[in-house]
Tab-separated table of C-alpha atoms in Angstrom:
chain	number	residue	atom	x	y	z
A	1	UNK	CA	7.518	-15.365	-2.659
A	2	UNK	CA	8.698	-11.785	-2.841
A	3	UNK	CA	9.392	-10.408	0.593
A	4	UNK	CA	9.952	-6.984	2.046
A	5	UNK	CA	11.265	-6.811	5.582
A	6	UNK	CA	11.298	-3.985	8.070
A	7	UNK	CA	12.038	-3.736	11.753
A	8	UNK	CA	8.594	-3.415	13.332
A	9	UNK	CA	9.862	-1.133	16.081
A	10	UNK	CA	8.781	0.865	17.848
A	11	UNK	CA	11.649	3.166	17.050
A	12	UNK	CA	11.791	6.033	19.514
A	13	UNK	CA	13.793	9.182	18.835
A	14	UNK	CA	13.842	12.549	20.607
A	15	UNK	CA	12.424	15.587	18.875
A	16	UNK	CA	14.991	17.155	16.554
A	17	UNK	CA	16.980	13.953	16.075
A	18	UNK	CA	17.467	11.955	12.890
A	19	UNK	CA	15.241	8.904	12.498
A	20	UNK	CA	16.600	6.105	10.352
A	21	UNK	CA	14.209	3.521	8.932
A	22	UNK	CA	15.436	0.472	7.071
A	23	UNK	CA	13.988	-1.966	4.573
A	24	UNK	CA	15.371	-5.020	2.790
A	25	UNK	CA	13.804	-6.884	-0.105
A	26	UNK	CA	14.260	-10.325	-1.561
A	27	UNK	CA	13.625	-9.862	-5.285
A	28	UNK	CA	16.716	-8.701	-7.156
A	29	UNK	CA	14.517	-7.716	-10.085
A	30	UNK	CA	12.870	-4.956	-8.073
A	31	UNK	CA	13.076	-1.595	-9.749
A	32	UNK	CA	10.983	0.914	-7.838
A	33	UNK	CA	10.903	1.665	-4.139
A	34	UNK	CA	8.419	3.709	-2.164
A	35	UNK	CA	8.030	5.002	1.371
A	36	UNK	CA	4.557	5.571	2.764
A	37	UNK	CA	3.533	7.071	6.073
A	38	UNK	CA	0.450	5.745	7.832
A	39	UNK	CA	-1.125	7.367	10.852
A	40	UNK	CA	-3.165	5.156	13.133
A	41	UNK	CA	-6.557	4.400	11.596
A	42	UNK	CA	-5.718	6.200	8.367
A	43	UNK	CA	-4.645	5.050	4.926
A	44	UNK	CA	-1.033	5.153	3.681
A	45	UNK	CA	0.199	8.374	2.122
A	46	UNK	CA	3.211	8.617	-0.150
A	47	UNK	CA	6.337	10.292	1.202
A	48	UNK	CA	8.962	9.473	-1.403
A	49	UNK	CA	9.939	7.119	-4.180
A	50	UNK	CA	13.356	6.199	-5.522
A	51	UNK	CA	14.474	4.268	-8.592
A	52	UNK	CA	18.231	4.794	-8.848
A	53	UNK	CA	21.053	3.817	-6.523
A	54	UNK	CA	22.137	6.581	-4.203
A	55	UNK	CA	20.359	9.269	-2.246
A	56	UNK	CA	17.261	11.298	-3.009
A	57	UNK	CA	16.343	14.245	-0.819
A	58	UNK	CA	12.996	15.953	-0.372
A	59	UNK	CA	12.833	18.476	2.447
A	60	UNK	CA	13.535	16.709	5.737
A	61	UNK	CA	13.353	13.281	4.084
A	62	UNK	CA	16.155	11.389	2.358
A	63	UNK	CA	15.683	8.030	0.682
A	64	UNK	CA	18.733	5.857	0.113
A	65	UNK	CA	18.876	2.893	-2.250
A	66	UNK	CA	21.507	0.203	-2.630
A	67	UNK	CA	20.352	-2.392	-5.148
A	68	UNK	CA	23.478	-4.534	-4.747
A	69	UNK	CA	22.680	-4.969	-1.055
A	70	UNK	CA	18.911	-5.016	-1.693
A	71	UNK	CA	18.485	-2.312	0.863
A	72	UNK	CA	16.522	0.906	0.987
A	73	UNK	CA	16.309	3.370	3.841
A	74	UNK	CA	14.508	6.544	4.846
A	75	UNK	CA	16.114	9.247	6.951
A	76	UNK	CA	13.986	11.876	8.649
A	77	UNK	CA	15.967	14.893	9.809
A	78	UNK	CA	14.818	17.224	12.577
A	79	UNK	CA	12.144	14.718	13.626
A	80	UNK	CA	8.908	16.214	14.898
A	81	UNK	CA	6.196	14.663	17.091
A	82	UNK	CA	3.917	14.884	14.036
A	83	UNK	CA	6.245	12.392	12.312
A	84	UNK	CA	5.082	9.723	14.768
A	85	UNK	CA	3.450	7.122	12.557
A	86	UNK	CA	4.061	3.779	10.900
A	87	UNK	CA	6.357	3.921	7.887
A	88	UNK	CA	5.750	1.379	5.157
A	89	UNK	CA	8.319	0.335	2.599
A	90	UNK	CA	6.898	-0.830	-0.746
A	91	UNK	CA	8.721	-2.476	-3.610
A	92	UNK	CA	7.643	-2.905	-7.213
A	93	UNK	CA	9.226	-5.442	-9.513
A	94	UNK	CA	9.169	-3.529	-12.729
A	95	UNK	CA	7.523	-0.606	-14.343
A	96	UNK	CA	5.156	-2.391	-16.669
A	97	UNK	CA	3.025	-4.413	-14.330
A	98	UNK	CA	3.117	-6.402	-11.142
A	99	UNK	CA	1.866	-5.413	-7.805
A	100	UNK	CA	3.453	-3.333	-5.077
A	101	UNK	CA	4.723	-5.498	-2.213
A	102	UNK	CA	4.629	-3.857	1.215
A	103	UNK	CA	6.677	-4.526	4.290
A	104	UNK	CA	5.035	-4.783	7.727
A	105	UNK	CA	5.981	-1.219	8.595
A	106	UNK	CA	8.124	0.381	11.278
A	107	UNK	CA	6.371	2.301	14.030
A	108	UNK	CA	8.176	5.577	14.771
A	109	UNK	CA	7.628	7.539	17.939
A	110	UNK	CA	9.148	11.029	18.195
A	111	UNK	CA	9.314	12.112	21.804
A	112	UNK	CA	8.853	15.824	22.645
B	1	UNK	CA	-8.206	16.601	-7.290
B	2	UNK	CA	-10.906	14.424	-5.810
B	3	UNK	CA	-8.571	11.588	-4.853
B	4	UNK	CA	-9.517	7.933	-4.469
B	5	UNK	CA	-12.943	7.468	-2.927
B	6	UNK	CA	-14.095	4.353	-1.091
B	7	UNK	CA	-17.538	3.457	0.213
B	8	UNK	CA	-18.649	2.593	2.756
B	9	UNK	CA	-16.096	3.740	5.327
B	10	UNK	CA	-17.241	1.120	7.817
B	11	UNK	CA	-19.186	-2.086	7.446
B	12	UNK	CA	-20.320	-4.405	10.204
B	13	UNK	CA	-21.804	-7.692	9.086
B	14	UNK	CA	-22.673	-11.050	10.484
B	15	UNK	CA	-20.726	-14.130	9.559
B	16	UNK	CA	-22.065	-15.749	6.438
B	17	UNK	CA	-23.402	-12.558	4.873
B	18	UNK	CA	-22.145	-11.094	1.611
B	19	UNK	CA	-20.634	-7.624	1.447
B	20	UNK	CA	-19.667	-5.351	-1.431
B	21	UNK	CA	-17.316	-2.397	-1.375
B	22	UNK	CA	-16.900	0.300	-3.982
B	23	UNK	CA	-13.844	2.249	-5.097
B	24	UNK	CA	-13.709	5.268	-7.383
B	25	UNK	CA	-10.122	5.910	-8.504
B	26	UNK	CA	-8.513	9.172	-9.524
B	27	UNK	CA	-10.161	9.839	-12.858
B	28	UNK	CA	-7.103	9.741	-15.099
B	29	UNK	CA	-5.597	6.655	-13.429
B	30	UNK	CA	-5.877	3.457	-15.442
B	31	UNK	CA	-4.646	1.054	-12.764
B	32	UNK	CA	-6.681	0.130	-9.730
B	33	UNK	CA	-5.524	-2.051	-6.845
B	34	UNK	CA	-7.197	-3.721	-3.904
B	35	UNK	CA	-5.269	-4.424	-0.712
B	36	UNK	CA	-6.230	-5.783	2.681
B	37	UNK	CA	-4.579	-4.654	5.901
B	38	UNK	CA	-4.869	-6.077	9.393
B	39	UNK	CA	-3.590	-4.496	12.585
B	40	UNK	CA	0.178	-4.331	12.768
B	41	UNK	CA	0.680	-5.583	9.227
B	42	UNK	CA	1.452	-3.926	5.943
B	43	UNK	CA	-1.105	-3.883	3.141
B	44	UNK	CA	-1.517	-7.298	1.521
B	45	UNK	CA	-2.096	-7.378	-2.221
B	46	UNK	CA	-5.405	-8.826	-3.380
B	47	UNK	CA	-5.791	-7.925	-7.043
B	48	UNK	CA	-5.285	-5.229	-9.619
B	49	UNK	CA	-6.842	-3.982	-12.837
B	50	UNK	CA	-5.500	-2.137	-15.804
B	51	UNK	CA	-8.501	-0.439	-17.318
B	52	UNK	CA	-11.240	-3.100	-17.194
B	53	UNK	CA	-8.886	-6.108	-17.301
B	54	UNK	CA	-8.075	-7.918	-14.073
B	55	UNK	CA	-4.379	-8.641	-14.616
B	56	UNK	CA	-3.325	-10.255	-11.387
B	57	UNK	CA	-4.991	-11.883	-8.430
B	58	UNK	CA	-3.246	-13.038	-5.287
B	59	UNK	CA	-2.914	-16.794	-4.965
B	60	UNK	CA	-3.843	-16.363	-1.334
B	61	UNK	CA	-7.206	-14.926	-2.286
B	62	UNK	CA	-10.131	-17.171	-1.475
B	63	UNK	CA	-12.753	-17.969	-4.106
B	64	UNK	CA	-15.162	-16.079	-1.889
B	65	UNK	CA	-13.545	-12.847	-3.050
B	66	UNK	CA	-14.336	-11.352	-6.419
B	67	UNK	CA	-13.588	-7.982	-7.938
B	68	UNK	CA	-14.839	-6.200	-11.003
B	69	UNK	CA	-14.067	-3.009	-12.816
B	70	UNK	CA	-16.684	-2.569	-15.510
B	71	UNK	CA	-15.818	-0.023	-18.175
B	72	UNK	CA	-12.483	0.642	-16.507
B	73	UNK	CA	-13.862	3.205	-14.104
B	74	UNK	CA	-15.017	2.343	-10.561
B	75	UNK	CA	-14.396	-1.072	-9.038
B	76	UNK	CA	-16.283	-3.306	-6.644
B	77	UNK	CA	-14.925	-5.943	-4.291
B	78	UNK	CA	-17.378	-8.558	-3.096
B	79	UNK	CA	-16.824	-11.005	-0.276
B	80	UNK	CA	-19.278	-13.876	-0.123
B	81	UNK	CA	-20.102	-15.877	3.003
B	82	UNK	CA	-17.972	-13.655	5.205
B	83	UNK	CA	-15.866	-15.165	7.970
B	84	UNK	CA	-14.463	-13.519	11.082
B	85	UNK	CA	-11.000	-13.755	9.554
B	86	UNK	CA	-12.152	-11.365	6.824
B	87	UNK	CA	-12.273	-8.536	9.356
B	88	UNK	CA	-9.724	-6.005	8.127
B	89	UNK	CA	-9.258	-2.663	6.418
B	90	UNK	CA	-9.800	-2.971	2.691
B	91	UNK	CA	-7.775	-0.419	0.806
B	92	UNK	CA	-8.197	0.672	-2.772
B	93	UNK	CA	-5.427	2.479	-4.618
B	94	UNK	CA	-4.942	3.777	-8.125
B	95	UNK	CA	-1.991	4.714	-10.270
B	96	UNK	CA	-1.158	5.823	-13.756
B	97	UNK	CA	0.737	3.399	-15.945
B	98	UNK	CA	2.641	5.182	-18.692
B	99	UNK	CA	6.096	3.774	-19.260
B	100	UNK	CA	9.026	4.450	-16.968
B	101	UNK	CA	8.644	5.261	-14.187
B	102	UNK	CA	5.132	4.294	-13.228
B	103	UNK	CA	3.403	6.560	-10.804
B	104	UNK	CA	3.117	5.444	-7.191
B	105	UNK	CA	-0.051	4.194	-5.570
B	106	UNK	CA	-2.549	6.713	-4.248
B	107	UNK	CA	-4.764	5.217	-1.576
B	108	UNK	CA	-8.347	5.833	-0.634
B	109	UNK	CA	-9.458	6.107	2.989
B	110	UNK	CA	-10.322	2.429	3.110
B	111	UNK	CA	-13.338	0.406	4.173
B	112	UNK	CA	-13.123	-1.141	7.603
B	113	UNK	CA	-14.950	-4.465	7.723
B	114	UNK	CA	-15.966	-6.098	10.978
B	115	UNK	CA	-17.467	-9.577	10.815
B	116	UNK	CA	-19.290	-10.596	13.982
């Protein structure tokens, strides 16, 4: 059973701070990693994806991947109240099939 | 870009009734996925199609659930003899499979099912 684990939170940070969200996965064969943001009552929307070890930056978001430790993280710089949402980590085994396995999500609250 | 479209947005049904949901993926996407999500949980995989072929189905999926994707375009998810435990958000997503790397999932707005 492939598993993706996240701290359910809630994670509270003050406005302007860095929010750090973590995700671990069980399947060493996993190749692709995705972060989705989900507002209450809405569907998930893609923030970032990462395939290679190291960091990937996109605006205020940075995804970090360490395949040896089976760990992926998302950093949100200069957090805004509008970033308050649940962040879902998703893992895909390979690039030619298989489903995307989601973690339970971490609820982030950015306090004004 | 019309995005992934799901209908209906909400469905309330009585236990024991059958329900059917529809999903229209992004037109150029050849993969279509169904997920189920309950409060406080991440999306749970149900099944996925590549074109018209159903390639994988969750082992946790009851025989009461069936999905189709005729002609590789829209898809339907049917739940027969609904139970209260079926109450959830049913999410459809699509992606484009073309070598490395595959595109990520793009989700529709979901269908919220309430079984009374």
